[in-house]
């Protein structure tokens, strides 16, 4: 997207965390002339009261068992040791949540906020440590997220290993520096991109082993059917739910109908352009509570 003044804008700011190994392998395979990502650096976390915490570069510290390293090396500037200690019972929940169907069934019945209350996490610790984490990772407050979703997200981004929360940032516009070179390479291999086109329905085979053989599309008021060997639904849950509602071919399958039970969250991205450079103490300065 380009603004009226010719500035490039993206929907939000995208970090590349240490667990994004598939993306890092993709970037390596593109053989770009320069690394599009920055190095690792400390991150500051702010509330309306000012700087609340500093997240260090964990890979530069002595490696400790996961969880212990994050607790010792993260600098919470305004929380008392007692508040921080109140989070210790969550270790049991993290150890029990092994991503199995049984663990999901158990922790999906309670919100993450209620789980913290039951385990005795102090209100201040929850509001200044865990609520910002949930808002950043799942784009919804903890009382609207299941404990299973929150524990799974926290494990992936923070607790899988000590370096999981180390993050890099794109040195410029992601579209220009990553996606456009990738698109050009795919075009050179014969890939054709059909833009400004809406999928309106699907052709399928009859009988057992039903498969999608075509995608009906509209573009500029014209309809066409694209033959397909495989179809990848690379869309959000709300968009896929809409496709299912409008497509009898999909709606007759329970695995697609269940997408209607998922609720998405609308995220508003606002980009401010300043008239001068403003020095910031950290390369990433997430804010919450404003």
mmCIF file of C-alpha atoms in Angstrom:
data_model
loop_
_atom_site.group_PDB
_atom_site.id
_atom_site.type_symbol
_atom_site.label_atom_id
_atom_site.label_comp_id
_atom_site.label_asym_id
_atom_site.label_seq_id
_atom_site.Cartn_x
_atom_site.Cartn_y
_atom_site.Cartn_z
ATOM 1 C CA UNK A 1 0.000 0.000 0.000
ATOM 2 C CA UNK A 2 1.274 3.475 -0.908
ATOM 3 C CA UNK A 3 -0.029 6.606 0.809
ATOM 4 C CA UNK A 4 -1.114 9.727 -1.060
ATOM 5 C CA UNK A 5 2.309 11.170 -0.284
ATOM 6 C CA UNK A 6 4.088 8.201 -1.843
ATOM 7 C CA UNK A 7 5.108 6.498 1.406
ATOM 8 C CA UNK A 8 4.984 2.717 1.662
ATOM 9 C CA UNK A 9 2.783 1.413 4.481
ATOM 10 C CA UNK A 10 2.267 -2.050 5.908
ATOM 11 C CA UNK A 11 -0.476 -3.412 8.142
ATOM 12 C CA UNK A 12 1.479 -3.523 11.368
ATOM 13 C CA UNK A 13 5.116 -4.183 12.140
ATOM 14 C CA UNK A 14 6.305 -7.736 11.633
ATOM 15 C CA UNK A 15 9.012 -9.285 13.768
ATOM 16 C CA UNK A 16 10.947 -12.431 12.928
ATOM 17 C CA UNK A 17 11.348 -14.450 16.113
ATOM 18 C CA UNK A 18 13.985 -17.091 16.628
ATOM 19 C CA UNK A 19 11.517 -19.954 16.133
ATOM 20 C CA UNK A 20 10.647 -18.792 12.583
ATOM 21 C CA UNK A 21 13.105 -21.303 11.156
ATOM 22 C CA UNK A 22 10.987 -22.020 8.094
ATOM 23 C CA UNK A 23 11.040 -18.320 7.168
ATOM 24 C CA UNK A 24 14.791 -18.100 7.728
ATOM 25 C CA UNK A 25 15.300 -21.119 5.446
ATOM 26 C CA UNK A 26 13.126 -19.438 2.820
ATOM 27 C CA UNK A 27 15.179 -16.242 3.004
ATOM 28 C CA UNK A 28 18.380 -18.253 2.632
ATOM 29 C CA UNK A 29 16.960 -20.000 -0.442
ATOM 30 C CA UNK A 30 16.127 -16.670 -2.114
ATOM 31 C CA UNK A 31 19.836 -15.799 -2.199
ATOM 32 C CA UNK A 32 19.112 -12.083 -1.809
ATOM 33 C CA UNK A 33 21.966 -9.618 -2.400
ATOM 34 C CA UNK A 34 21.818 -8.475 1.239
ATOM 35 C CA UNK A 35 20.306 -9.803 4.446
ATOM 36 C CA UNK A 36 16.901 -8.085 4.734
ATOM 37 C CA UNK A 37 16.780 -8.607 8.505
ATOM 38 C CA UNK A 38 18.440 -6.658 11.275
ATOM 39 C CA UNK A 39 20.566 -8.166 14.002
ATOM 40 C CA UNK A 40 19.258 -9.022 17.448
ATOM 41 C CA UNK A 41 18.830 -6.170 19.936
ATOM 42 C CA UNK A 42 17.213 -5.399 23.281
ATOM 43 C CA UNK A 43 13.518 -4.497 23.341
ATOM 44 C CA UNK A 44 11.798 -2.029 25.630
ATOM 45 C CA UNK A 45 8.208 -2.462 26.818
ATOM 46 C CA UNK A 46 6.208 0.619 27.776
ATOM 47 C CA UNK A 47 2.962 1.412 29.559
ATOM 48 C CA UNK A 48 1.398 4.835 30.189
ATOM 49 C CA UNK A 49 3.636 4.999 33.273
ATOM 50 C CA UNK A 50 6.820 4.679 31.220
ATOM 51 C CA UNK A 51 9.351 1.928 30.643
ATOM 52 C CA UNK A 52 8.164 -1.276 32.304
ATOM 53 C CA UNK A 53 10.594 -3.955 31.163
ATOM 54 C CA UNK A 54 13.646 -4.585 29.018
ATOM 55 C CA UNK A 55 13.900 -7.821 27.071
ATOM 56 C CA UNK A 56 17.582 -8.629 26.516
ATOM 57 C CA UNK A 57 19.193 -10.628 23.736
ATOM 58 C CA UNK A 58 18.906 -13.996 25.423
ATOM 59 C CA UNK A 59 21.393 -15.735 23.139
ATOM 60 C CA UNK A 60 24.123 -13.450 24.518
ATOM 61 C CA UNK A 61 23.567 -14.633 28.107
ATOM 62 C CA UNK A 62 24.632 -17.877 29.722
ATOM 63 C CA UNK A 63 22.236 -20.615 28.658
ATOM 64 C CA UNK A 64 19.965 -21.834 31.465
ATOM 65 C CA UNK A 65 16.979 -24.208 31.485
ATOM 66 C CA UNK A 66 14.156 -22.639 29.507
ATOM 67 C CA UNK A 67 11.913 -20.523 31.691
ATOM 68 C CA UNK A 68 14.615 -19.926 34.276
ATOM 69 C CA UNK A 69 16.732 -17.921 31.852
ATOM 70 C CA UNK A 70 13.797 -15.778 30.753
ATOM 71 C CA UNK A 71 12.820 -15.119 34.378
ATOM 72 C CA UNK A 72 16.328 -14.160 35.489
ATOM 73 C CA UNK A 73 17.470 -12.136 32.492
ATOM 74 C CA UNK A 74 14.310 -10.125 31.730
ATOM 75 C CA UNK A 75 14.527 -6.806 33.572
ATOM 76 C CA UNK A 76 11.131 -5.897 35.037
ATOM 77 C CA UNK A 77 11.686 -2.394 36.342
ATOM 78 C CA UNK A 78 8.560 -1.802 38.425
ATOM 79 C CA UNK A 79 7.491 -5.228 39.699
ATOM 80 C CA UNK A 80 8.394 -6.364 43.187
ATOM 81 C CA UNK A 81 10.059 -9.753 43.744
ATOM 82 C CA UNK A 82 6.847 -10.869 45.449
ATOM 83 C CA UNK A 83 4.777 -10.053 42.361
ATOM 84 C CA UNK A 84 7.215 -11.912 40.129
ATOM 85 C CA UNK A 85 7.252 -14.905 42.481
ATOM 86 C CA UNK A 86 3.453 -15.143 42.274
ATOM 87 C CA UNK A 87 3.849 -16.345 38.673
ATOM 88 C CA UNK A 88 5.758 -19.458 39.770
ATOM 89 C CA UNK A 89 2.647 -21.721 39.891
ATOM 90 C CA UNK A 90 2.225 -21.172 36.148
ATOM 91 C CA UNK A 91 5.285 -23.385 35.690
ATOM 92 C CA UNK A 92 3.079 -26.363 36.547
ATOM 93 C CA UNK A 93 0.551 -25.406 33.872
ATOM 94 C CA UNK A 94 3.296 -25.011 31.278
ATOM 95 C CA UNK A 95 4.785 -28.375 32.223
ATOM 96 C CA UNK A 96 1.390 -30.099 31.955
ATOM 97 C CA UNK A 97 0.454 -28.501 28.651
ATOM 98 C CA UNK A 98 2.164 -30.815 26.157
ATOM 99 C CA UNK A 99 0.056 -29.819 23.111
ATOM 100 C CA UNK A 100 -1.780 -33.147 23.214
ATOM 101 C CA UNK A 101 -5.546 -33.390 22.567
ATOM 102 C CA UNK A 102 -6.020 -34.155 26.262
ATOM 103 C CA UNK A 103 -4.123 -31.020 27.303
ATOM 104 C CA UNK A 104 -6.137 -28.886 24.898
ATOM 105 C CA UNK A 105 -9.394 -30.360 26.192
ATOM 106 C CA UNK A 106 -8.402 -29.542 29.767
ATOM 107 C CA UNK A 107 -7.091 -26.003 29.322
ATOM 108 C CA UNK A 108 -9.429 -24.898 26.537
ATOM 109 C CA UNK A 109 -12.330 -24.789 29.002
ATOM 110 C CA UNK A 110 -10.909 -21.914 31.053
ATOM 111 C CA UNK A 111 -9.707 -18.461 30.048
ATOM 112 C CA UNK A 112 -6.077 -17.583 30.594
ATOM 113 C CA UNK A 113 -7.033 -14.822 33.026
ATOM 114 C CA UNK A 114 -9.105 -17.227 35.120
ATOM 115 C CA UNK A 115 -6.225 -19.707 35.131
ATOM 116 C CA UNK A 116 -3.882 -17.026 36.472
ATOM 117 C CA UNK A 117 -6.398 -16.085 39.175
ATOM 118 C CA UNK A 118 -6.796 -19.720 40.229
ATOM 119 C CA UNK A 119 -3.031 -20.168 40.457
ATOM 120 C CA UNK A 120 -2.560 -17.049 42.568
ATOM 121 C CA UNK A 121 -0.776 -14.797 40.083
ATOM 122 C CA UNK A 122 -0.895 -11.285 41.529
ATOM 123 C CA UNK A 123 -3.072 -8.741 39.774
ATOM 124 C CA UNK A 124 -0.125 -6.470 39.070
ATOM 125 C CA UNK A 125 1.981 -9.302 37.669
ATOM 126 C CA UNK A 126 -0.868 -10.366 35.425
ATOM 127 C CA UNK A 127 -1.593 -6.840 34.181
ATOM 128 C CA UNK A 128 2.039 -5.854 33.592
ATOM 129 C CA UNK A 129 3.528 -9.143 32.363
ATOM 130 C CA UNK A 130 0.950 -11.569 31.023
ATOM 131 C CA UNK A 131 -1.814 -9.333 29.683
ATOM 132 C CA UNK A 132 0.605 -7.447 27.366
ATOM 133 C CA UNK A 133 1.999 -10.797 26.207
ATOM 134 C CA UNK A 134 -1.483 -12.086 25.329
ATOM 135 C CA UNK A 135 -2.490 -8.844 23.617
ATOM 136 C CA UNK A 136 0.691 -8.922 21.537
ATOM 137 C CA UNK A 137 0.585 -12.613 20.671
ATOM 138 C CA UNK A 138 -3.139 -13.330 20.304
ATOM 139 C CA UNK A 139 -4.568 -9.817 19.741
ATOM 140 C CA UNK A 140 -7.200 -10.249 22.433
ATOM 141 C CA UNK A 141 -7.321 -9.824 26.228
ATOM 142 C CA UNK A 142 -6.682 -12.798 28.465
ATOM 143 C CA UNK A 143 -10.301 -13.126 29.554
ATOM 144 C CA UNK A 144 -11.259 -13.773 25.912
ATOM 145 C CA UNK A 145 -8.512 -16.324 25.166
ATOM 146 C CA UNK A 146 -8.525 -19.910 26.317
ATOM 147 C CA UNK A 147 -5.687 -20.940 28.582
ATOM 148 C CA UNK A 148 -4.732 -23.570 26.000
ATOM 149 C CA UNK A 149 -4.261 -20.964 23.268
ATOM 150 C CA UNK A 150 -2.266 -18.709 25.595
ATOM 151 C CA UNK A 151 -0.026 -21.500 26.880
ATOM 152 C CA UNK A 152 0.621 -22.729 23.347
ATOM 153 C CA UNK A 153 1.506 -19.243 22.129
ATOM 154 C CA UNK A 154 3.754 -18.521 25.109
ATOM 155 C CA UNK A 155 5.564 -21.826 24.691
ATOM 156 C CA UNK A 156 6.295 -21.163 21.021
ATOM 157 C CA UNK A 157 7.372 -17.523 21.306
ATOM 158 C CA UNK A 158 8.961 -17.461 24.764
ATOM 159 C CA UNK A 159 9.579 -20.806 26.428
ATOM 160 C CA UNK A 160 10.512 -23.328 23.760
ATOM 161 C CA UNK A 161 14.130 -22.461 24.415
ATOM 162 C CA UNK A 162 15.938 -19.535 25.994
ATOM 163 C CA UNK A 163 16.510 -17.792 22.660
ATOM 164 C CA UNK A 164 12.900 -18.104 21.450
ATOM 165 C CA UNK A 165 12.017 -14.470 22.193
ATOM 166 C CA UNK A 166 15.057 -13.058 20.406
ATOM 167 C CA UNK A 167 13.658 -11.129 17.453
ATOM 168 C CA UNK A 168 14.897 -9.542 14.244
ATOM 169 C CA UNK A 169 13.199 -6.893 12.122
ATOM 170 C CA UNK A 170 13.111 -6.169 8.420
ATOM 171 C CA UNK A 171 15.504 -3.383 7.430
ATOM 172 C CA UNK A 172 12.842 -1.819 5.216
ATOM 173 C CA UNK A 173 9.492 -2.542 3.628
ATOM 174 C CA UNK A 174 8.817 -6.298 3.729
ATOM 175 C CA UNK A 175 7.002 -6.169 0.406
ATOM 176 C CA UNK A 176 9.976 -4.583 -1.343
ATOM 177 C CA UNK A 177 12.763 -6.477 0.380
ATOM 178 C CA UNK A 178 11.297 -9.989 0.706
ATOM 179 C CA UNK A 179 8.038 -10.569 -1.135
ATOM 180 C CA UNK A 180 8.835 -8.809 -4.413
ATOM 181 C CA UNK A 181 12.126 -10.679 -5.008
ATOM 182 C CA UNK A 182 10.352 -13.913 -4.064
ATOM 183 C CA UNK A 183 7.504 -13.192 -6.494
ATOM 184 C CA UNK A 184 9.945 -12.406 -9.300
ATOM 185 C CA UNK A 185 11.785 -15.680 -8.733
ATOM 186 C CA UNK A 186 8.524 -17.638 -8.815
ATOM 187 C CA UNK A 187 7.445 -15.881 -12.013
ATOM 188 C CA UNK A 188 10.754 -16.885 -13.582
ATOM 189 C CA UNK A 189 9.850 -20.502 -12.773
ATOM 190 C CA UNK A 190 6.510 -20.214 -14.555
ATOM 191 C CA UNK A 191 4.232 -19.289 -11.651
ATOM 192 C CA UNK A 192 1.343 -17.012 -12.686
ATOM 193 C CA UNK A 193 -0.208 -14.632 -10.152
ATOM 194 C CA UNK A 194 -3.852 -13.638 -10.635
ATOM 195 C CA UNK A 195 -4.452 -10.484 -8.608
ATOM 196 C CA UNK A 196 -7.690 -8.635 -7.755
ATOM 197 C CA UNK A 197 -9.547 -11.929 -8.136
ATOM 198 C CA UNK A 198 -12.157 -13.342 -5.763
ATOM 199 C CA UNK A 199 -12.809 -17.053 -5.226
ATOM 200 C CA UNK A 200 -16.578 -17.601 -5.368
ATOM 201 C CA UNK A 201 -16.948 -21.381 -5.498
ATOM 202 C CA UNK A 202 -15.339 -24.740 -6.124
ATOM 203 C CA UNK A 203 -15.721 -27.609 -8.559
ATOM 204 C CA UNK A 204 -15.407 -31.063 -7.049
ATOM 205 C CA UNK A 205 -15.422 -34.678 -8.139
ATOM 206 C CA UNK A 206 -18.393 -36.888 -7.321
ATOM 207 C CA UNK A 207 -18.499 -39.956 -5.130
ATOM 208 C CA UNK A 208 -16.061 -41.238 -2.499
ATOM 209 C CA UNK A 209 -12.767 -39.435 -2.151
ATOM 210 C CA UNK A 210 -14.268 -36.139 -3.277
ATOM 211 C CA UNK A 211 -11.590 -33.652 -4.338
ATOM 212 C CA UNK A 212 -11.530 -30.061 -5.549
ATOM 213 C CA UNK A 213 -10.741 -29.864 -9.254
ATOM 214 C CA UNK A 214 -11.360 -26.183 -9.930
ATOM 215 C CA UNK A 215 -11.829 -22.774 -8.319
ATOM 216 C CA UNK A 216 -14.534 -20.464 -9.654
ATOM 217 C CA UNK A 217 -13.395 -16.850 -9.618
ATOM 218 C CA UNK A 218 -14.588 -13.373 -10.534
ATOM 219 C CA UNK A 219 -12.338 -10.548 -11.669
ATOM 220 C CA UNK A 220 -13.513 -7.235 -13.050
ATOM 221 C CA UNK A 221 -17.049 -8.574 -13.405
ATOM 222 C CA UNK A 222 -15.929 -11.577 -15.438
ATOM 223 C CA UNK A 223 -16.207 -15.157 -14.216
ATOM 224 C CA UNK A 224 -13.749 -17.952 -14.863
ATOM 225 C CA UNK A 225 -12.805 -21.355 -13.466
ATOM 226 C CA UNK A 226 -9.200 -22.170 -12.697
ATOM 227 C CA UNK A 227 -8.399 -25.907 -12.882
ATOM 228 C CA UNK A 228 -6.615 -27.177 -9.791
ATOM 229 C CA UNK A 229 -4.774 -30.277 -8.651
ATOM 230 C CA UNK A 230 -4.489 -28.942 -5.096
ATOM 231 C CA UNK A 231 -6.023 -25.936 -3.329
ATOM 232 C CA UNK A 232 -4.341 -24.212 -0.388
ATOM 233 C CA UNK A 233 -6.718 -22.158 1.772
ATOM 234 C CA UNK A 234 -4.164 -19.542 2.824
ATOM 235 C CA UNK A 235 -6.775 -17.239 4.358
ATOM 236 C CA UNK A 236 -7.888 -16.303 7.848
ATOM 237 C CA UNK A 237 -10.528 -18.195 9.794
ATOM 238 C CA UNK A 238 -13.224 -15.568 9.168
ATOM 239 C CA UNK A 239 -12.587 -15.580 5.406
ATOM 240 C CA UNK A 240 -12.619 -19.372 5.258
ATOM 241 C CA UNK A 241 -15.857 -19.463 7.244
ATOM 242 C CA UNK A 242 -17.396 -17.116 4.666
ATOM 243 C CA UNK A 243 -16.223 -19.359 1.830
ATOM 244 C CA UNK A 244 -17.799 -22.376 3.500
ATOM 245 C CA UNK A 245 -21.138 -20.595 3.968
ATOM 246 C CA UNK A 246 -21.282 -19.672 0.283
ATOM 247 C CA UNK A 247 -20.025 -22.997 -1.067
ATOM 248 C CA UNK A 248 -22.233 -26.109 -0.867
ATOM 249 C CA UNK A 249 -19.235 -28.165 -1.997
ATOM 250 C CA UNK A 250 -17.361 -27.211 1.178
ATOM 251 C CA UNK A 251 -20.334 -26.918 3.539
ATOM 252 C CA UNK A 252 -21.269 -30.582 3.219
ATOM 253 C CA UNK A 253 -18.016 -31.562 4.944
ATOM 254 C CA UNK A 254 -18.019 -31.271 8.765
ATOM 255 C CA UNK A 255 -14.316 -30.409 8.919
ATOM 256 C CA UNK A 256 -15.054 -27.238 6.933
ATOM 257 C CA UNK A 257 -18.301 -26.429 8.755
ATOM 258 C CA UNK A 258 -16.441 -26.373 12.059
ATOM 259 C CA UNK A 259 -14.562 -23.273 10.923
ATOM 260 C CA UNK A 260 -17.792 -21.355 11.547
ATOM 261 C CA UNK A 261 -17.176 -21.903 15.276
ATOM 262 C CA UNK A 262 -13.955 -19.884 15.181
ATOM 263 C CA UNK A 263 -14.092 -16.204 16.059
ATOM 264 C CA UNK A 264 -11.612 -13.795 14.574
ATOM 265 C CA UNK A 265 -10.341 -10.549 16.050
ATOM 266 C CA UNK A 266 -10.298 -7.291 14.134
ATOM 267 C CA UNK A 267 -6.951 -5.556 14.512
ATOM 268 C CA UNK A 268 -6.603 -1.866 13.711
ATOM 269 C CA UNK A 269 -3.163 -0.872 12.455
ATOM 270 C CA UNK A 270 -2.386 2.847 12.595
ATOM 271 C CA UNK A 271 0.832 4.206 11.149
ATOM 272 C CA UNK A 272 2.008 7.671 12.143
ATOM 273 C CA UNK A 273 4.501 9.573 9.991
ATOM 274 C CA UNK A 274 6.546 12.117 11.938
ATOM 275 C CA UNK A 275 8.112 15.227 10.461
ATOM 276 C CA UNK A 276 11.494 14.536 12.046
ATOM 277 C CA UNK A 277 13.614 11.641 13.247
ATOM 278 C CA UNK A 278 12.918 10.739 16.869
ATOM 279 C CA UNK A 279 15.658 8.810 18.678
ATOM 280 C CA UNK A 280 14.383 5.762 20.552
ATOM 281 C CA UNK A 281 16.356 3.821 23.145
ATOM 282 C CA UNK A 282 15.529 0.435 21.621
ATOM 283 C CA UNK A 283 14.981 -0.909 18.120
ATOM 284 C CA UNK A 284 11.596 -2.282 19.238
ATOM 285 C CA UNK A 285 9.419 -0.360 21.703
ATOM 286 C CA UNK A 286 6.057 -2.140 22.138
ATOM 287 C CA UNK A 287 3.478 -0.198 24.130
ATOM 288 C CA UNK A 288 0.300 -1.306 25.875
ATOM 289 C CA UNK A 289 -2.480 0.220 27.947
ATOM 290 C CA UNK A 290 -2.783 3.477 26.016
#
